[in-house]
C-alpha positions as CSV (number, residue, x, y, z in Angstrom):
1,X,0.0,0.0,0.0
2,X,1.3,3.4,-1.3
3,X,1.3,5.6,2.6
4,X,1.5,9.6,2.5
5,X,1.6,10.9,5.8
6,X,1.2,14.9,6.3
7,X,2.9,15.7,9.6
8,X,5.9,13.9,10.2
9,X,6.2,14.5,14.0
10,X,5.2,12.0,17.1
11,X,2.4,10.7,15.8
12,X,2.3,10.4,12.1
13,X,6.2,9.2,12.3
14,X,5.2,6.7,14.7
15,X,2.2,5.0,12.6
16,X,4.8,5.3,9.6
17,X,6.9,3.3,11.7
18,X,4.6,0.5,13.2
19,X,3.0,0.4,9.2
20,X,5.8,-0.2,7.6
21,X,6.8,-2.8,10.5
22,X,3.9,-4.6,10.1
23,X,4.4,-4.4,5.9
24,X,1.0,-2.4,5.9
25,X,3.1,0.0,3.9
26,X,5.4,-1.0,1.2
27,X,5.8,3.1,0.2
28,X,5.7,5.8,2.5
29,X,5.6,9.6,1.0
30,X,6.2,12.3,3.7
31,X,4.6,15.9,3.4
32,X,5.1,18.5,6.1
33,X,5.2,22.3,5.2
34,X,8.7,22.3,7.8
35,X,11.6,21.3,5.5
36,X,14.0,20.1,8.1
37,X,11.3,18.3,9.6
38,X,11.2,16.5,6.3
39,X,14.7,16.2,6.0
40,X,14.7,14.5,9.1
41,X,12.2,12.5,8.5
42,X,13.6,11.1,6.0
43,X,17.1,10.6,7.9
44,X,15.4,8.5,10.4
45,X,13.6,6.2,8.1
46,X,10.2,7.9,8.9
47,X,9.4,7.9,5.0
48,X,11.0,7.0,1.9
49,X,10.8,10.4,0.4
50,X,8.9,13.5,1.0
51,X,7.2,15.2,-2.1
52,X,4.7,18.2,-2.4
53,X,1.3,17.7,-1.3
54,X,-0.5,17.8,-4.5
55,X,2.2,15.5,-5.6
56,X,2.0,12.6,-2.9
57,X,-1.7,12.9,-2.9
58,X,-2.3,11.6,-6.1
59,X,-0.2,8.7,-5.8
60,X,-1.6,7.6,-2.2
61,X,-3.7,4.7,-1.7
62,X,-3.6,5.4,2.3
63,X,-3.9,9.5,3.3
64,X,-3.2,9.9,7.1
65,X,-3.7,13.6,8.3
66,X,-1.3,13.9,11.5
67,X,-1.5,17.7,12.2
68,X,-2.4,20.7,14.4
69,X,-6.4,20.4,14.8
70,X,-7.0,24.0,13.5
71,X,-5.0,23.0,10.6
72,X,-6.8,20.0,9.9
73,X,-10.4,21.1,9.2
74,X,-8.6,23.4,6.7
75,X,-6.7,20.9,5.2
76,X,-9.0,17.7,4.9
77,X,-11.2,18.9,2.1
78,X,-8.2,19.9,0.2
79,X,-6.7,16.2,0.8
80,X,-10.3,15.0,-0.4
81,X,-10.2,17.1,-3.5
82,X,-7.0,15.8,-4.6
83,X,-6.9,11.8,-3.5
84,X,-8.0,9.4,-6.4
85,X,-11.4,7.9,-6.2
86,X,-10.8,4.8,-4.2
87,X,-7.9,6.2,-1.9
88,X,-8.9,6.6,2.2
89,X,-8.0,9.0,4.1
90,X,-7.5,9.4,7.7
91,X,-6.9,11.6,10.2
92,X,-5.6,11.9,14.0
93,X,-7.1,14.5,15.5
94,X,-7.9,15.4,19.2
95,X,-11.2,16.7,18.7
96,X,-14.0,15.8,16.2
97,X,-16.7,17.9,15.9
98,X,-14.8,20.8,13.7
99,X,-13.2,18.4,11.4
100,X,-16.5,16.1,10.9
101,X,-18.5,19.3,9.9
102,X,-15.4,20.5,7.6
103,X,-16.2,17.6,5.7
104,X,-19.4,17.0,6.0
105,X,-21.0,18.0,2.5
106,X,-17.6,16.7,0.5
107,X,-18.6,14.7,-2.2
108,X,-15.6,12.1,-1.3
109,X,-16.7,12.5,2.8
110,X,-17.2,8.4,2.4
111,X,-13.7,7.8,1.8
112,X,-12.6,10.1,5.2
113,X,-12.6,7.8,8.3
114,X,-12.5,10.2,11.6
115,X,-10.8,8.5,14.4
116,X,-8.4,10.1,17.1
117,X,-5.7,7.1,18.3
118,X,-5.1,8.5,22.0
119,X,-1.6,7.8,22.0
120,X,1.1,10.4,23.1
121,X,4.1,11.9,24.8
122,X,5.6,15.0,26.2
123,X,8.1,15.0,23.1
124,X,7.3,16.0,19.2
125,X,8.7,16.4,16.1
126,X,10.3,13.6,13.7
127,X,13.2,12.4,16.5
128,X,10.1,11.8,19.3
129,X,8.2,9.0,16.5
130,X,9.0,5.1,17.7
131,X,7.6,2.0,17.2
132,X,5.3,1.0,19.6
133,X,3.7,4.3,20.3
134,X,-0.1,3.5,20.1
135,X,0.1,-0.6,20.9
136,X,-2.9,-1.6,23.5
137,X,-4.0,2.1,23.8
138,X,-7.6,3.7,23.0
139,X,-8.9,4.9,19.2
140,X,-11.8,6.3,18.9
141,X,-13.7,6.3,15.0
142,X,-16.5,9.2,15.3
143,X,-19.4,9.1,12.5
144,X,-18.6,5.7,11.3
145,X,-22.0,5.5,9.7
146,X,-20.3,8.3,7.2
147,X,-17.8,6.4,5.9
148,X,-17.5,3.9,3.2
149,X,-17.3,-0.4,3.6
150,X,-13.9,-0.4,1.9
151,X,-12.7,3.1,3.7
152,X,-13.4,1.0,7.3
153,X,-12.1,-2.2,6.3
154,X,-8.8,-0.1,5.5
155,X,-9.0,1.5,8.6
156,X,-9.3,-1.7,10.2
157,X,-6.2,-3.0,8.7
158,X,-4.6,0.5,9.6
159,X,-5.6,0.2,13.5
160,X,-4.5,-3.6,13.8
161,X,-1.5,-2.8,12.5
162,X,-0.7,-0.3,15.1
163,X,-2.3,-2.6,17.6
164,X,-5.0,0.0,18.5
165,X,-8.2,-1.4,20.1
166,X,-10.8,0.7,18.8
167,X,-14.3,2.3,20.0
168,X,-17.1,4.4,18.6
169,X,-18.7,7.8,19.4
170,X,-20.4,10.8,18.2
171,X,-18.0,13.9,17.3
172,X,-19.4,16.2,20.1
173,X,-19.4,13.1,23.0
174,X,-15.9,12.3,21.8
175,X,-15.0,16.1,22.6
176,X,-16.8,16.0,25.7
177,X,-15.0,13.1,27.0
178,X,-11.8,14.0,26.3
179,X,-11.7,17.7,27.7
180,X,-12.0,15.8,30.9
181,X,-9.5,13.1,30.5
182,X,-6.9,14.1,28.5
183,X,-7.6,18.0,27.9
184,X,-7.8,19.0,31.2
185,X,-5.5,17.0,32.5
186,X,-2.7,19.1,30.2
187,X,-4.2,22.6,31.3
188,X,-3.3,21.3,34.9
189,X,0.0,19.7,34.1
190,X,0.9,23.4,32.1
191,X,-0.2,25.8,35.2
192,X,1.2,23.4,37.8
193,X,4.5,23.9,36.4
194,X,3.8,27.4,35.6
195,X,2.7,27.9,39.7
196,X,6.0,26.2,40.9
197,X,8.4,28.3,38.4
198,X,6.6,31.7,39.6
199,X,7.3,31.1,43.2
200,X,10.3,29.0,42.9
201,X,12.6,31.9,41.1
202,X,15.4,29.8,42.1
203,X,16.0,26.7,40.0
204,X,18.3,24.9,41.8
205,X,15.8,24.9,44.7
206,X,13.3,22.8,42.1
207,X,16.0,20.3,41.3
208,X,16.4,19.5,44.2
209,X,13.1,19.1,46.0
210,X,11.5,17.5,43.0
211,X,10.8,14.3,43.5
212,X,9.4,11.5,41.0
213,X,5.4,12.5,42.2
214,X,5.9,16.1,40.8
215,X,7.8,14.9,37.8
216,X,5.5,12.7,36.6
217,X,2.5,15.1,37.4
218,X,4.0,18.3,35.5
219,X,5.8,15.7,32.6
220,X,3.0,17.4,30.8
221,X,3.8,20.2,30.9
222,X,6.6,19.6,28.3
223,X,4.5,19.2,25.6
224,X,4.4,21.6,22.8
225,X,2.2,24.3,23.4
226,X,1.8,24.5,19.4
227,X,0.0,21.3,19.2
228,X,-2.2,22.1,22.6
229,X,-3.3,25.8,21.8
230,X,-5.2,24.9,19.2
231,X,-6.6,21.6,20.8
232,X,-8.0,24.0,23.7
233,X,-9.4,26.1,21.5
234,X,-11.1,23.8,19.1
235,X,-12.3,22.4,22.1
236,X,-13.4,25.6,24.1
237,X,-16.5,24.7,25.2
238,X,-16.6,21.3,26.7
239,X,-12.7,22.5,28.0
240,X,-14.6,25.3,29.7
241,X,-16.8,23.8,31.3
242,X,-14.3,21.1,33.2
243,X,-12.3,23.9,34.1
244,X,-15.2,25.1,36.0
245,X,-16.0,21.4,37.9
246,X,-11.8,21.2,38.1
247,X,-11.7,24.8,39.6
248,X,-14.8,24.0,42.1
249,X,-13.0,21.2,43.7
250,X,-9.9,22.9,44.3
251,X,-11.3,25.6,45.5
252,X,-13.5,23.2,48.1
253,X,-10.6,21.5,48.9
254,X,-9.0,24.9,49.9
255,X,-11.9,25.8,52.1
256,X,-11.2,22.7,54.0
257,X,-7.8,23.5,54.5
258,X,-8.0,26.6,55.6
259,X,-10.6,25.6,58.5
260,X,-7.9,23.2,59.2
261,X,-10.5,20.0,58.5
262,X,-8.5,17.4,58.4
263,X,-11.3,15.0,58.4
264,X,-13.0,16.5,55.4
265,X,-9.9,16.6,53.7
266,X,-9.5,12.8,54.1
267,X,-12.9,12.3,52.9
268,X,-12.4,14.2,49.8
269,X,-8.5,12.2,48.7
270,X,-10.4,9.0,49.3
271,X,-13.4,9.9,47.2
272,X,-10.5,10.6,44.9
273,X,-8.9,7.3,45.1
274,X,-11.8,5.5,43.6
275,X,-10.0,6.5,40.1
276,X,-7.7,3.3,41.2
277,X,-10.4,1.3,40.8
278,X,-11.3,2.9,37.6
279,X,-7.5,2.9,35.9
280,X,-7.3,-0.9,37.3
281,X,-10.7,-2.0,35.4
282,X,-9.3,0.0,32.0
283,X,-6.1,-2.1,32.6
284,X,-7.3,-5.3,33.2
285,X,-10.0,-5.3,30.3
286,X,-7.3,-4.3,27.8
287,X,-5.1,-7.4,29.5
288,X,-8.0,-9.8,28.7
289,X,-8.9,-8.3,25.1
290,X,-4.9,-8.6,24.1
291,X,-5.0,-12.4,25.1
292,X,-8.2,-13.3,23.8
293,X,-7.3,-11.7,20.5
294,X,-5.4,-14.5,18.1
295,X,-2.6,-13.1,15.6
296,X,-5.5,-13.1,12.4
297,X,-8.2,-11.5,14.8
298,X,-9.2,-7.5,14.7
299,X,-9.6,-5.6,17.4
300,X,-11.9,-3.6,15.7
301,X,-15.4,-4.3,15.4
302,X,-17.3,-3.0,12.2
């Protein structure tokens, strides 16, 4: 299968990898508007080549769209102009709604399957891509209803291949969800850090008192903030709102402390602790489907 990928960074390097690992991909054809990102690309063994868009389009048989969101409901009905008639085209974006009602009226919307793989790191650009990235994590294919027979079965191939298990939801419950468990979860991990650097004006202080807790909770905060602006915004509404529910509970918490309520403060970090419980059942359920699931088997269900 002829690959173009548009957006050689963390993600769309990554699925080049694992697709060309799994021999998905016999060609891949880079395009990213960043020239030493392409260079790099290339370097690493990301993509064979990279060529213009209009260019690489044309020759595709497999489109994925690995970009800023903002960008992407732009860009997709270009890409669907330009693809040949029974190419598919795919995209990674964090939220749905904007990009589903970008293409809504194409005339080649059947051959665009929506999905957002929720894989990711603190780290981007060509160097952060590895094999392995997305393997047992969550993808989510939003108006699947919209899409061609032979654009899904090539998605399925796609999200074996990268070893995704897949699920299915409306654009604007997809955004919903994810403001809460992965958007705000970055807002916090950003102001955290930006709390401890405004009061700790001394570095050296920070290295030394940071342990692996505050590590791991403000690793986030590495992340490009060119890749998250726009995912907050896109996403302003539903983001918004947790903020509010986020802001309510820290602000309750810092009643309590201030009347010096222990108890109440217990009460609340163990109500809190019941998202063990939750993480455990995700883990365990995604244990069982991996060894049910036999080498020839899909983990996604059409």
């Amino acid at each position: 299968m002829n690959v173009a990928v548009i957006g050689l960074g963390l993600i769309g390097g990554s699925m080049a990898l694992d697709l060309r690992h799994a021999g998905l991909a016999t060609s891949l054809t880079g395009v990213d508007e960043n020239a030493a990102n392409g260079e790099q690309a290339v370097a690493l063994g990301l993509v064979d080549r990279v060529l213009p868009a209009d260019v690489a389009l044309r020759e595709a048989d497999l489109v994925i769209v690995a970009i800023p969101v903002n960008a992407l409901a732009k860009t997709l009905p270009a890409v669907l102009d330009l693809v040949k008639p029974e190419a598919v085209v795919l995209d990674a974006g964090s939220t749905k709604s904007s990009i589903c009602r970008a293409v809504a009226n194409h005339p080649k919307r059947a051959q665009f399957v929506a999905a957002h793989p929720i894989a990711g790191t603190e780290n981007s650009g060509p160097t952060a891509a590895f094999r392995g990235l997305f393997q047992r994590k969550t993808n989510i294919i939003c108006e699947q209803e919209r899409s061609s027979e032979h654009a899904l079965t090539v998605a399925r191939r796609v999200f074996d291949a990268l070893e995704l298990n897949t699920i299915f939801m409306e654009p604007e419950e997809h955004d919903k969800h994810v403001a809460y468990v992965s958007h705000l979860s970055h807002v916090s991990s950003f102001l955290l850090g930006q709390t401890v650097l405004d009061i700790e004006k001394d570095e050296k202080n920070i290295f030394a008192l940071a342990g692996s807790g505050f590590a791991s909770t403000v690793r986030l905060a590495k992340s490009s903030p060119a890749m998250w602006a726009p995912i907050f915004e896109q996403n302003l509404d539903y983001l918004s709102q947790a903020l509010q529910e986020y802001i309510m509970h820290l602000q309750r918490f810092h009643y309590h402390l201030l009347k010096h309520d222990t108890q109440e403060l217990n009460r609340i970090m163990s109500g809190a602790n019941e998202i063990r419980r939750v993480l455990d059942g995700i883990e365990l359920k995604t244990q069982q489907q991996t060894q049910q699931q036999s080498p020839s088997s899909s983990t996604v269900k059409i």
